[in-house]
mmCIF file of C-alpha atoms and ligand atoms in Angstrom:
data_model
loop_
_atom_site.group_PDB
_atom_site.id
_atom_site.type_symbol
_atom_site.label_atom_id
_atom_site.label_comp_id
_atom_site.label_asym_id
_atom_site.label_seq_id
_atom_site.Cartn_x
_atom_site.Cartn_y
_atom_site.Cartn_z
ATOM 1 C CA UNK Z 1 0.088 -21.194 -7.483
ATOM 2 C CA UNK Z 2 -1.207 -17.420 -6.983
ATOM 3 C CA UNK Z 3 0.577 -15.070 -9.042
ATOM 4 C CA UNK Z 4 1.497 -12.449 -6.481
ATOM 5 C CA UNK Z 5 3.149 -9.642 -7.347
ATOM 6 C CA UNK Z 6 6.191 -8.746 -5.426
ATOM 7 C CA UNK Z 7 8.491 -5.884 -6.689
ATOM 8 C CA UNK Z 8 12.127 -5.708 -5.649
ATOM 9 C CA UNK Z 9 11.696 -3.070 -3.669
ATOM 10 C CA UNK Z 10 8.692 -0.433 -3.103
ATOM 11 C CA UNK Z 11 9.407 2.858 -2.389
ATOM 12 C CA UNK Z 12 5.972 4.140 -2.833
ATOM 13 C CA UNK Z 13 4.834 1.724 -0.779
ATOM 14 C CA UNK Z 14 7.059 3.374 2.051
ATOM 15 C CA UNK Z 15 6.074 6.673 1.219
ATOM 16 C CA UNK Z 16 2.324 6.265 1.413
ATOM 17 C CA UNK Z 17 3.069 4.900 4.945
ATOM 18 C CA UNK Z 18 4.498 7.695 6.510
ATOM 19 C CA UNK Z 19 3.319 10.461 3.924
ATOM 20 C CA UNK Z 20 1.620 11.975 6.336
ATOM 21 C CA UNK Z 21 4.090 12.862 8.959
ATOM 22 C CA UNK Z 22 7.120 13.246 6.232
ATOM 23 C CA UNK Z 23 5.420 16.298 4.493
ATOM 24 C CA UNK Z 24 4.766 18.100 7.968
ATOM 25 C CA UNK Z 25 8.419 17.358 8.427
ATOM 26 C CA UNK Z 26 9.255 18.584 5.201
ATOM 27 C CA UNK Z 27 6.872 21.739 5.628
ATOM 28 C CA UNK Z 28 8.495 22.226 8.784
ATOM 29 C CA UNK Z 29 11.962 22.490 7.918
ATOM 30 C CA UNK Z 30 10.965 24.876 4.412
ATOM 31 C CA UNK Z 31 9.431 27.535 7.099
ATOM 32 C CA UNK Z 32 12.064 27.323 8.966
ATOM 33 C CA UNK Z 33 14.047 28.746 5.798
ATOM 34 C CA UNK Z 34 16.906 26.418 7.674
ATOM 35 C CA UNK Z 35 16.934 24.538 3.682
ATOM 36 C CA UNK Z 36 20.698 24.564 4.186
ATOM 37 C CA UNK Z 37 22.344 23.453 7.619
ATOM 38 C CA UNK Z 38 20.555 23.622 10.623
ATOM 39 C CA UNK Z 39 18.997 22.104 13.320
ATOM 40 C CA UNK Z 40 18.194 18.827 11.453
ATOM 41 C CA UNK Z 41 21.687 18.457 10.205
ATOM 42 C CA UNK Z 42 23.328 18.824 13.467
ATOM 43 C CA UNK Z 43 20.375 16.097 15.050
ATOM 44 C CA UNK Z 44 21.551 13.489 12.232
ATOM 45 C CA UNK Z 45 24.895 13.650 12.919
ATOM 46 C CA UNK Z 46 24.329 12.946 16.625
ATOM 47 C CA UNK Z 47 21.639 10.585 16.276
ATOM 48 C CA UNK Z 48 23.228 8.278 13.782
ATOM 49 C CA UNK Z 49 26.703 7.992 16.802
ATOM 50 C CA UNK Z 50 24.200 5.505 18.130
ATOM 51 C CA UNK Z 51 24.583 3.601 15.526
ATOM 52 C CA UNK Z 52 28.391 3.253 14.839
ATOM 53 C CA UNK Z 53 29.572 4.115 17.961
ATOM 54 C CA UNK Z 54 31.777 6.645 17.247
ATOM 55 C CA UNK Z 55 32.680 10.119 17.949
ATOM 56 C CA UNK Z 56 31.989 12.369 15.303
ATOM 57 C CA UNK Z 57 29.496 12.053 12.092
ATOM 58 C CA UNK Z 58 29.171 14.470 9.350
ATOM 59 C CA UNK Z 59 26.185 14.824 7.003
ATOM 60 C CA UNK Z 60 26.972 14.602 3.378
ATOM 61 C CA UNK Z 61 25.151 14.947 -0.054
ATOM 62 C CA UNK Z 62 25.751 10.997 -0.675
ATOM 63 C CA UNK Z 63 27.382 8.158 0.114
ATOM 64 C CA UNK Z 64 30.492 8.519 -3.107
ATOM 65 C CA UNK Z 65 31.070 11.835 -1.325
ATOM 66 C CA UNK Z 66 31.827 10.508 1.737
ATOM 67 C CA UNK Z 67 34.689 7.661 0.272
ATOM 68 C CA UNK Z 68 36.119 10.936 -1.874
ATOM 69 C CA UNK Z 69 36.243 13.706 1.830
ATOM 70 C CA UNK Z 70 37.089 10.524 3.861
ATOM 71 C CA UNK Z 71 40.347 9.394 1.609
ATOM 72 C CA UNK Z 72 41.182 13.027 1.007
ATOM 73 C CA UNK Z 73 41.365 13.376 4.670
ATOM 74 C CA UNK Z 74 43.312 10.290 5.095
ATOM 75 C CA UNK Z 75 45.874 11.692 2.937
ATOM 76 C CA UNK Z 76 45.148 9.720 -0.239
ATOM 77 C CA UNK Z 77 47.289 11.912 -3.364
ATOM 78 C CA UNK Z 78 48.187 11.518 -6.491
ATOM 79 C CA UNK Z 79 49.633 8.445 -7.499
ATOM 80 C CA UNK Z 80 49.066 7.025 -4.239
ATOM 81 C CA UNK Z 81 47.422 3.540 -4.352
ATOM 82 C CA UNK Z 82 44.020 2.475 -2.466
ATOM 83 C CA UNK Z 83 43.052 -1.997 -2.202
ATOM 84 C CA UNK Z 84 39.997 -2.714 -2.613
ATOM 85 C CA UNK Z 85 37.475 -4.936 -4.299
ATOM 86 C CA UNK Z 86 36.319 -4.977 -8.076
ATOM 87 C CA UNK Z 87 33.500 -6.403 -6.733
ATOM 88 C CA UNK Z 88 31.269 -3.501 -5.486
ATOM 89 C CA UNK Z 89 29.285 -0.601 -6.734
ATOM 90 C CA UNK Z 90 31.052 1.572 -9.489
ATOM 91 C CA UNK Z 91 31.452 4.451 -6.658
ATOM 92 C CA UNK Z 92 34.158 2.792 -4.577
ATOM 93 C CA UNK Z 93 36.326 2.763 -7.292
ATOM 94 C CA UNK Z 94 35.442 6.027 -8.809
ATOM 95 C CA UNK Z 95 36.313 7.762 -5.135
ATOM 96 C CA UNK Z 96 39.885 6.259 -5.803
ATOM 97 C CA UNK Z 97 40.106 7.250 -8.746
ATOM 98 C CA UNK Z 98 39.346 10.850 -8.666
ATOM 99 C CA UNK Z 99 41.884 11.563 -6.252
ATOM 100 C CA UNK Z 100 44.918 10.601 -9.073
ATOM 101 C CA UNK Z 101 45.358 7.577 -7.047
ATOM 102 C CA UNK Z 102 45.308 3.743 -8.164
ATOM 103 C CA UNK Z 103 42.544 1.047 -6.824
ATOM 104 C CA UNK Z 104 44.312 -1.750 -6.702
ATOM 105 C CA UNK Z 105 42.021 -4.489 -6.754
ATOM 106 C CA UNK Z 106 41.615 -7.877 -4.456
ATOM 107 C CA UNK Z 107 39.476 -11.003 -5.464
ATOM 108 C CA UNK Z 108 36.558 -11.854 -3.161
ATOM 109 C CA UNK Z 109 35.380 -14.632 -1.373
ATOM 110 C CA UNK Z 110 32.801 -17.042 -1.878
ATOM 111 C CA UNK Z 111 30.967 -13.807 0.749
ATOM 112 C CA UNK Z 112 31.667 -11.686 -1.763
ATOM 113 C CA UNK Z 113 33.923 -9.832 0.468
ATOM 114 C CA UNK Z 114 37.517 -9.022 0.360
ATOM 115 C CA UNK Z 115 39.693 -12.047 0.647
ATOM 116 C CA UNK Z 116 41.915 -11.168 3.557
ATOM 117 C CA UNK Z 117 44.454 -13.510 2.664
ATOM 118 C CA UNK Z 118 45.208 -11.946 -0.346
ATOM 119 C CA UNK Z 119 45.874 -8.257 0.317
ATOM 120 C CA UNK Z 120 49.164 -8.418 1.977
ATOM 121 C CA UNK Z 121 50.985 -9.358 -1.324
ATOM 122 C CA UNK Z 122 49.281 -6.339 -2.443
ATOM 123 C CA UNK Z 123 50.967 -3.972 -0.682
ATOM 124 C CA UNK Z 124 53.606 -1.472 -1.597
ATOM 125 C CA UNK Z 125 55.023 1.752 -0.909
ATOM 126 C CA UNK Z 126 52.578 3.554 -2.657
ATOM 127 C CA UNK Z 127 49.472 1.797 -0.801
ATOM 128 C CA UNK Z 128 47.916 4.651 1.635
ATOM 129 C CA UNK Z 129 44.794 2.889 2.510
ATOM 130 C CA UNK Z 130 42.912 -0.365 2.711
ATOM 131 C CA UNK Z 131 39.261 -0.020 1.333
ATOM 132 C CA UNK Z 132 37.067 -2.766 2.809
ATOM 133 C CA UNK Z 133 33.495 -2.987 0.999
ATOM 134 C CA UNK Z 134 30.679 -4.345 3.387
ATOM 135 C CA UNK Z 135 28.830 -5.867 0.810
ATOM 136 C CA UNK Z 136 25.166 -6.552 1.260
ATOM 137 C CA UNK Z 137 25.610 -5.557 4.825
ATOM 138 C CA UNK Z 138 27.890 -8.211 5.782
ATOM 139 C CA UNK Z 139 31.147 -7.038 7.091
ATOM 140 C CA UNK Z 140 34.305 -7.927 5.810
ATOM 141 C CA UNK Z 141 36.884 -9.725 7.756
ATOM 142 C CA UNK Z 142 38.075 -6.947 9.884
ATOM 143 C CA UNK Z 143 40.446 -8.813 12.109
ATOM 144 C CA UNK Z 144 42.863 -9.744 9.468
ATOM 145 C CA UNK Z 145 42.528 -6.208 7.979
ATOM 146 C CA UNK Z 146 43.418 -4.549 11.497
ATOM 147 C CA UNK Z 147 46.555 -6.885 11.532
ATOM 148 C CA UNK Z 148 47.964 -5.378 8.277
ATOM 149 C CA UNK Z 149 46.757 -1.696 8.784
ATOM 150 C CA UNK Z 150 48.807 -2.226 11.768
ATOM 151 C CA UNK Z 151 51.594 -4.311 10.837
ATOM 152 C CA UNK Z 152 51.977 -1.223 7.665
ATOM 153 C CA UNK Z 153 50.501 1.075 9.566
ATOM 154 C CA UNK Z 154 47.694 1.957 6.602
ATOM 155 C CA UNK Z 155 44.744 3.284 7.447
ATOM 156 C CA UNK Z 156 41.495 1.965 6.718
ATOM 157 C CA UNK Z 157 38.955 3.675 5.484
ATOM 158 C CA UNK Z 158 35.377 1.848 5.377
ATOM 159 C CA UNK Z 159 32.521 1.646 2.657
ATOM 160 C CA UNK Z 160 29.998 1.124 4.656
ATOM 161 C CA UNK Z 161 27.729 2.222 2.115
ATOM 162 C CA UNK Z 162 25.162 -0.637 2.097
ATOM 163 C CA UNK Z 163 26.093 -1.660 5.875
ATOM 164 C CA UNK Z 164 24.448 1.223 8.563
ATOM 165 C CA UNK Z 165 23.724 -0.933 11.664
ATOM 166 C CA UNK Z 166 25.981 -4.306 10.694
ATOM 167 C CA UNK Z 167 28.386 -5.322 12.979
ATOM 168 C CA UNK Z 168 31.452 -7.797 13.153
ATOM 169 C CA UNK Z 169 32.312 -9.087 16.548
ATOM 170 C CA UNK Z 170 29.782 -6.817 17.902
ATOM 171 C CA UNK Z 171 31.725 -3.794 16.725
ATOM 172 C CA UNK Z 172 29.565 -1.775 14.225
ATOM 173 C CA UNK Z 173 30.531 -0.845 10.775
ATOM 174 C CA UNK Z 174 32.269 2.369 10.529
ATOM 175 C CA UNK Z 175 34.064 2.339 13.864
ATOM 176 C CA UNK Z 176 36.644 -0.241 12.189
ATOM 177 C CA UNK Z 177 38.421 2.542 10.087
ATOM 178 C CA UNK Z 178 39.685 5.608 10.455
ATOM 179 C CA UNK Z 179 36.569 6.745 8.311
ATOM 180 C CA UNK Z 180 33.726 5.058 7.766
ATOM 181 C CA UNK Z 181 31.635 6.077 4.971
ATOM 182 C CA UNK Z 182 28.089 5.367 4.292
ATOM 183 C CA UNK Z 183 25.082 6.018 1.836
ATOM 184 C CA UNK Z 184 21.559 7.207 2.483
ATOM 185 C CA UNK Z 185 20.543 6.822 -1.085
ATOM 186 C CA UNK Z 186 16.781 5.321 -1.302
ATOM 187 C CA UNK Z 187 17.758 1.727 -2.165
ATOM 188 C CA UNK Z 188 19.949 1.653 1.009
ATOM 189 C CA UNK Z 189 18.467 0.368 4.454
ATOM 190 C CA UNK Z 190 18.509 4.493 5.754
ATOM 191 C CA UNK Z 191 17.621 5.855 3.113
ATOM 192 C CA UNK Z 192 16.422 9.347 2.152
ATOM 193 C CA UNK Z 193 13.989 10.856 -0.519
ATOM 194 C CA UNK Z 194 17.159 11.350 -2.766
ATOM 195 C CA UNK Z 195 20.490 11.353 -2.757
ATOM 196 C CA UNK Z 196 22.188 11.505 0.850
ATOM 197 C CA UNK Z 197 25.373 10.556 2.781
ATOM 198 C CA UNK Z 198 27.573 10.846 6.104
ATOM 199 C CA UNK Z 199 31.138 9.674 7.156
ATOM 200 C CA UNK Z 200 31.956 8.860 10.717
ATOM 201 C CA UNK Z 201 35.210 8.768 12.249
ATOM 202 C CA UNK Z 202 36.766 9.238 16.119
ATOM 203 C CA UNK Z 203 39.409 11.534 14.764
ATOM 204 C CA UNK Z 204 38.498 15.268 15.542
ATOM 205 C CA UNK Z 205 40.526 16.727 13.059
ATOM 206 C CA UNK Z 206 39.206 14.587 10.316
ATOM 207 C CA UNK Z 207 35.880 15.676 11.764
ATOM 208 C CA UNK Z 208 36.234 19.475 11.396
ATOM 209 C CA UNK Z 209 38.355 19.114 8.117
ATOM 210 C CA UNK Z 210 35.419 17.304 6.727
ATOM 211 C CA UNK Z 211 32.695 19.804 8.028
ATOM 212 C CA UNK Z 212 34.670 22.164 5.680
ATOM 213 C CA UNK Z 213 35.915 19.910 2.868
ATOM 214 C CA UNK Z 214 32.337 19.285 2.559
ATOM 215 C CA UNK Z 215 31.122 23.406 3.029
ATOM 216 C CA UNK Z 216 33.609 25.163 0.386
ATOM 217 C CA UNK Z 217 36.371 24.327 2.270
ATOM 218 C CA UNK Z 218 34.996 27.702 4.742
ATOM 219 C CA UNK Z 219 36.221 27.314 8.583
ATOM 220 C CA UNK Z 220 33.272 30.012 8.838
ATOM 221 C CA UNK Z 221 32.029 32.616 6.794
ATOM 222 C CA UNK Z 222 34.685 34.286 5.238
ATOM 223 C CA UNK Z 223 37.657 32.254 5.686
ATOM 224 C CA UNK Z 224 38.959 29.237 3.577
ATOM 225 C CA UNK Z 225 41.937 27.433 4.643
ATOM 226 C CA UNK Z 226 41.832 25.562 1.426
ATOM 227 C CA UNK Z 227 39.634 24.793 -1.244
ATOM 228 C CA UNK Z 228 36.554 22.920 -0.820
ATOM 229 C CA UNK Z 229 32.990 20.837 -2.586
ATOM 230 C CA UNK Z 230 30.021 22.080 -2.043
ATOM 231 C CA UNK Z 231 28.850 17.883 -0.716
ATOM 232 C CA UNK Z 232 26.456 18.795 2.415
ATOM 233 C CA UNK Z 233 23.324 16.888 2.974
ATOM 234 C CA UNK Z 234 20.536 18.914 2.079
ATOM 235 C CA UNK Z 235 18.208 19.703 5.360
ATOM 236 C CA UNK Z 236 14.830 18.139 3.984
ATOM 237 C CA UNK Z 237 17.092 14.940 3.897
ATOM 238 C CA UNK Z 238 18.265 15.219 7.211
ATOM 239 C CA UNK Z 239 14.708 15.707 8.438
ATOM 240 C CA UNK Z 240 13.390 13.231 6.759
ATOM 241 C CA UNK Z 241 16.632 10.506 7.742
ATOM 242 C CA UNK Z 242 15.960 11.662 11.724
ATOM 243 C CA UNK Z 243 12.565 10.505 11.105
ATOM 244 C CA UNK Z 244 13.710 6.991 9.598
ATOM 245 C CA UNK Z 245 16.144 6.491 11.881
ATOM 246 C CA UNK Z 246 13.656 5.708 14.742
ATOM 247 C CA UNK Z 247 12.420 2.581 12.773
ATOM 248 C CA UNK Z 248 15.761 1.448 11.680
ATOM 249 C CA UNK Z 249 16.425 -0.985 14.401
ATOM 250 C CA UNK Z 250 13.060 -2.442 13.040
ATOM 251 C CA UNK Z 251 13.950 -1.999 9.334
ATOM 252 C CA UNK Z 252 16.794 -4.140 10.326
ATOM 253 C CA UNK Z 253 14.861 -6.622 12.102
ATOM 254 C CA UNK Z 254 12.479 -7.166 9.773
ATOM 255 C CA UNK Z 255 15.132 -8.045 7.244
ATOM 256 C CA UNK Z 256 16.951 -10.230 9.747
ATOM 257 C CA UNK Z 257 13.710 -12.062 9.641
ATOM 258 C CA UNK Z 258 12.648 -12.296 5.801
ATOM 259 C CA UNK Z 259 16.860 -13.966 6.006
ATOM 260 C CA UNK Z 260 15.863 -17.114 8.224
ATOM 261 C CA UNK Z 261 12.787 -17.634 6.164
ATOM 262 C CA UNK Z 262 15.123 -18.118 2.913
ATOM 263 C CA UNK Z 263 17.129 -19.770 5.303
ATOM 264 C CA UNK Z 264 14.472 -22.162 6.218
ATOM 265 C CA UNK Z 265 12.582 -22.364 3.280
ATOM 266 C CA UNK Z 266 14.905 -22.391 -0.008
ATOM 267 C CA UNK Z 267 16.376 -25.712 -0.852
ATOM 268 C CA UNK Z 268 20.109 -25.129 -0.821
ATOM 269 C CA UNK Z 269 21.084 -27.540 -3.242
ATOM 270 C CA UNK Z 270 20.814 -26.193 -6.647
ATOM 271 C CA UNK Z 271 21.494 -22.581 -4.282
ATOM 272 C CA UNK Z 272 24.552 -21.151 -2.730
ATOM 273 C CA UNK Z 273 24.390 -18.524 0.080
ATOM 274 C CA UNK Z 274 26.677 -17.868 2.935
ATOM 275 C CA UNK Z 275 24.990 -18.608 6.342
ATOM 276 C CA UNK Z 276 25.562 -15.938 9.087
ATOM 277 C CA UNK Z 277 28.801 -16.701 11.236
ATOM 278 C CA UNK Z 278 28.476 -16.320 14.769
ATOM 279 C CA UNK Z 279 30.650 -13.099 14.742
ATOM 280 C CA UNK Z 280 28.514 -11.612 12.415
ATOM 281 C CA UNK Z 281 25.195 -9.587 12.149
ATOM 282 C CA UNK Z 282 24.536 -8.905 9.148
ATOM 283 C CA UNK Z 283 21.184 -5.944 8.155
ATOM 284 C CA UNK Z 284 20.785 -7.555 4.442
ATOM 285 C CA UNK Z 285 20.715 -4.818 2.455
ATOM 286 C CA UNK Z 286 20.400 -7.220 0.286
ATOM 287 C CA UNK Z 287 19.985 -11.279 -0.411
ATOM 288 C CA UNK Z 288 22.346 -12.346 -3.264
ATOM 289 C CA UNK Z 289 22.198 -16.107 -3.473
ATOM 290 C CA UNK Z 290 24.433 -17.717 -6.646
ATOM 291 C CA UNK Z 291 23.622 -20.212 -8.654
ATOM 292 C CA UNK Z 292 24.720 -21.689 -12.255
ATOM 293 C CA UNK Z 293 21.224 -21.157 -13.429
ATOM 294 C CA UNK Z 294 20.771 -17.156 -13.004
ATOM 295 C CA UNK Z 295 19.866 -16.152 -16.108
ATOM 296 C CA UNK Z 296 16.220 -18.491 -16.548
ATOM 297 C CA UNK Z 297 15.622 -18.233 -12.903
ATOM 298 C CA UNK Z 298 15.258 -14.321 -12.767
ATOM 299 C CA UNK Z 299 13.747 -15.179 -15.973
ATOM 300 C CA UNK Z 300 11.536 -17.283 -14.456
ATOM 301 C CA UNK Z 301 11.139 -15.298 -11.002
ATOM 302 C CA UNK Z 302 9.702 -12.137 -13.786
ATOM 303 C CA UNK Z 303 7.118 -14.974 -15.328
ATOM 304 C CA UNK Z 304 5.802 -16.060 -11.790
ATOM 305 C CA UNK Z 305 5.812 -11.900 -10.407
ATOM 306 C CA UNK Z 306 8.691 -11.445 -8.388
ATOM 307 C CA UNK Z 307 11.470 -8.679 -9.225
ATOM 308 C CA UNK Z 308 14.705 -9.293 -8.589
ATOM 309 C CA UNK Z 309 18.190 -7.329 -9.045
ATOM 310 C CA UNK Z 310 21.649 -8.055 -9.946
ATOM 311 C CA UNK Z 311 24.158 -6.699 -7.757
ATOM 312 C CA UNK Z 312 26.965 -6.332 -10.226
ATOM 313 C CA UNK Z 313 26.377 -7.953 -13.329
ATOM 314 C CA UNK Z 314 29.458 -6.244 -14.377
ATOM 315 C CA UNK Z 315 32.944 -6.280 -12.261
ATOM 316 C CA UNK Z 316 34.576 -3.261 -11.725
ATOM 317 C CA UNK Z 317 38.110 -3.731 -13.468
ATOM 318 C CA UNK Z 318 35.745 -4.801 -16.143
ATOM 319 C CA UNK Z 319 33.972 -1.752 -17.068
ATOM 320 C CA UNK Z 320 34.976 0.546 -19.475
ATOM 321 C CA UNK Z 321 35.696 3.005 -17.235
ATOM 322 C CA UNK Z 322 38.633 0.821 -16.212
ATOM 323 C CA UNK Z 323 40.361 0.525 -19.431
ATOM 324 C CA UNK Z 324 43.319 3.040 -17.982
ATOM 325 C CA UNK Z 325 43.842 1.020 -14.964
ATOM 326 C CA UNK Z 326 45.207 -2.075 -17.016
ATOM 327 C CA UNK Z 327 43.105 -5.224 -15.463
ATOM 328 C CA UNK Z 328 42.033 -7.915 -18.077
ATOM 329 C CA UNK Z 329 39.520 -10.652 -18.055
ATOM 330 C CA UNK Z 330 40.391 -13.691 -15.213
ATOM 331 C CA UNK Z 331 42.392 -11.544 -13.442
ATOM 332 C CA UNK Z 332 39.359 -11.910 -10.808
ATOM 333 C CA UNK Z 333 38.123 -15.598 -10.655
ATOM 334 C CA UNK Z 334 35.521 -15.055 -7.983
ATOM 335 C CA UNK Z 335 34.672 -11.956 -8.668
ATOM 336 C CA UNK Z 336 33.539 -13.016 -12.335
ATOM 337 C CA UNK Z 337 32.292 -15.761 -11.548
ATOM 338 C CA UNK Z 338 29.861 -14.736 -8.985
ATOM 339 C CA UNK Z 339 28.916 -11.766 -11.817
ATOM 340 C CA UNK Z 340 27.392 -14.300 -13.618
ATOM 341 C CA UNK Z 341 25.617 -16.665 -10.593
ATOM 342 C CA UNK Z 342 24.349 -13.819 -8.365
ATOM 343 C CA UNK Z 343 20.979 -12.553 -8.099
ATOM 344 C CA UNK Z 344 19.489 -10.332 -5.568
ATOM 345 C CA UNK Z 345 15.518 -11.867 -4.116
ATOM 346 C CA UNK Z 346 13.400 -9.148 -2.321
ATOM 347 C CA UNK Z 347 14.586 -9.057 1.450
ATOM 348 C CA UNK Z 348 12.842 -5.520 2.234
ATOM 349 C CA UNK Z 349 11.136 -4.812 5.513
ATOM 350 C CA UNK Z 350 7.472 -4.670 3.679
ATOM 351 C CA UNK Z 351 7.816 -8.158 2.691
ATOM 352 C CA UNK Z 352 6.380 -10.882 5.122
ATOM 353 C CA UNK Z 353 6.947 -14.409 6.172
ATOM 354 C CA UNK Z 354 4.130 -15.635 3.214
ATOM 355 C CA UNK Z 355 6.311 -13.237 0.811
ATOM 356 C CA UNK Z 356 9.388 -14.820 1.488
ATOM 357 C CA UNK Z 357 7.528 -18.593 1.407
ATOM 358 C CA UNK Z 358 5.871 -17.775 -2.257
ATOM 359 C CA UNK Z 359 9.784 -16.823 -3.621
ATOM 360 C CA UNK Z 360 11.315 -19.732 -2.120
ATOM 361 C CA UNK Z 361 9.063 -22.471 -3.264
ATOM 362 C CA UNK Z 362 8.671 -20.373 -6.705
ATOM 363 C CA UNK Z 363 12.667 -20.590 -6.976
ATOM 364 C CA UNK Z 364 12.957 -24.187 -5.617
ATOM 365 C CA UNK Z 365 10.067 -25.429 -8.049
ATOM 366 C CA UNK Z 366 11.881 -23.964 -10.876
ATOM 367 C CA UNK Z 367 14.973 -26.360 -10.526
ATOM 368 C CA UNK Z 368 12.584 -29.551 -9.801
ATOM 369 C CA UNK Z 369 11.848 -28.622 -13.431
HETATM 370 C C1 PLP U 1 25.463 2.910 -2.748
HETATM 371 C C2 PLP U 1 26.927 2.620 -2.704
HETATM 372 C C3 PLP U 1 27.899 3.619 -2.837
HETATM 373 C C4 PLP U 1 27.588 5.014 -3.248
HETATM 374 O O1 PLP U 1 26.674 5.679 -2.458
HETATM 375 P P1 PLP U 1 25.882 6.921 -3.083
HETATM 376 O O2 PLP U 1 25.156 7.487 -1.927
HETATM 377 O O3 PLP U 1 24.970 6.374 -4.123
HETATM 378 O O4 PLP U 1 26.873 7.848 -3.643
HETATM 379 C C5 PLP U 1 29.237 3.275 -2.674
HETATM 380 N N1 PLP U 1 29.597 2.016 -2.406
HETATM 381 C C6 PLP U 1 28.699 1.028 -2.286
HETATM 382 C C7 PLP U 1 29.167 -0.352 -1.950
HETATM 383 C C8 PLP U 1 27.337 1.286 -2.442
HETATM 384 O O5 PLP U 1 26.461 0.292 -2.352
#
């Protein structure tokens, strides 16, 4: 067996492929002296519409930014409370948090996704929004969550964060909520040359109150209705996502691809991972598959040249951070138990059919062992 050497992901390898045009983008926009706002700015918040069909975007510094403006907007307070999932990245939580208000957690599914079923129980006075997380650019059950939003009339407000083009009954992610919020950092499918975000929404109040939450809180120059952050995307970002954004559709693709060739080639039995459902279409932002056996087969994955990721070895309501919020261990079964069986193989659009064959039989050898 060759010993090929394929990274988890390869951002230089990106880089060197479109070096060229980026840095007369990049050149462009620093003679322009338009380094903050701009043309660029106002382009990415139209051209990305096309991709969550909604009404208004707005261009933010990074994805965290997005969930803290968005549940701001949707009236989120102090000792409000927010469900979501401990199972996501440390941000979703954090958003919550900062606000003085409460995430109150809800176990996932085998998915990894919310467990619909269980956040009804959940629900209390204090509740002011329902956080969905579209893990690895699947969505999350959105019908059931539109029944309760309804039924309690609680808005939902999306992280869409690793899920830009991903849709659920053809409906994209980010026209589900009343805010969807999404991240441009460079791991993420759309990703920039640094940090980077943007919220959507079809709500033009929430649209203009962001454009300022985000710009000082200023309605224009001298005015301030009330105070603001300073969380705009920078315009070399913008540039550079307007750019990306014309190969997305192939970036996703591609990754849709790489999928059925795990899908074909892995041997599910020592394997878990959750087939696509006929409603879905998911952009694999990443490939988690779980198994029993994590620990020697990333082990084993290094030995043999292929990186791989864990995505989270550590649960939310189990980091330190947390200790004020009051969870405990098993308070999550799934959720903890999929921290210690998940692992995240190479999906990414530079990786080919041959790619995807050599980490398959690599990972299927290792439990003929
Ligand atoms: C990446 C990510 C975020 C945070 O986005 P940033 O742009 O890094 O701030 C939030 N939630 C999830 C699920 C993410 O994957």
């Amino acid at each position: 067996m060759k010993n090929e050497k394929i990274p988890y992901v390869n951002l230089s390898k990106q880089w060197k492929k479109e070096r060229k045009i980026l840095l007369k983008i990049i050149d462009n926009v620093i003679l322009n002296q338009d380094w903050v706002g701009g043309d660029e700015i106002k382009k990415f918040e139209k051209n990305i519409l096309k991709f969550t069909n909604t009404k208004y975007a707005v261009a933010l510094n990074s994805g965290t930014d997005a969930l803290t403006i968005g549940l701001a907007l949707i009236g989120v307070r102090k000792g409000d409370e927010v469900i979501t999932t401990p199972n996501s990245f440390i941000a979703s939580a954090a958003s919550i948090v900062h606000l003085g208000a409460k995430p109150i957690f809800v176990d996932v599914k085998h998915d990894q996704n919310i467990d619909t079923s269980l956040i009804e129980n959940k629900i209390t006075k204090k509740t002011k929004a329902i956080m969905p997380v579209h893990l690895t650019g699947r969505m999350s059950d959105m019908s059931q969550i539109i029944k309760l939003s309804k039924k309690y009339s609680i808005p939902i407000i999306e992280d869409a964060a690793q899920a830009i083009g991903s849709k659920y009954k053809k409906k994209p992610a980010g026209s589900f909520g009343k805010v969807g919020c999404f991240s441009a950092h460079p791991l993420k499918n759309l990703n920039a040359i640094g940090d980077s975000g943007y919220m959507v929404t079809n709500d033009k109040k929430i649209y203009e109150q962001a454009k300022q939450l985000s710009n000082h809180g200023l309605k224009n120059r001298n005015n301030a209705n009330r105070f603001g952050y300073v969380s705009r995307m920078d315009t070399i970002q913008a540039a550079i996502l307007n750019y990306r954004l014309k190969k997305l559709d192939k970036t996703i693709k591609r990754r849709r691809e790489n999928f059925k060739y795990y899908s074909n080639y892995l041997d599910p039995k020592n394997i878990y991972f959750p087939i696509e459902e006929k409603y879905q279409f998911n952009t694999y932002h990443t490939f988690v598959v779980q198994t029993k056996n994590r620990n020697n087969l990333k082990q084993y994955l290094l030995k043999n040249g292929i990186g791989t990721a864990i995505h989270y070895p550590i649960p939310i309501h189990l980091q330190k951070s947390s200790k004020n919020l009051n969870y405990k261990k098993n308070d999550f079964i799934n959720t903890e138990k999929q921290a210690n069986q998940i692992l995240t193989l190479p999906i990414n659009e530079n990786l080919n059919k041959n790619d995807i064959i050599t980490i398959s039989n690599l990972t299927n050898q290792f439990f003929k062992k």
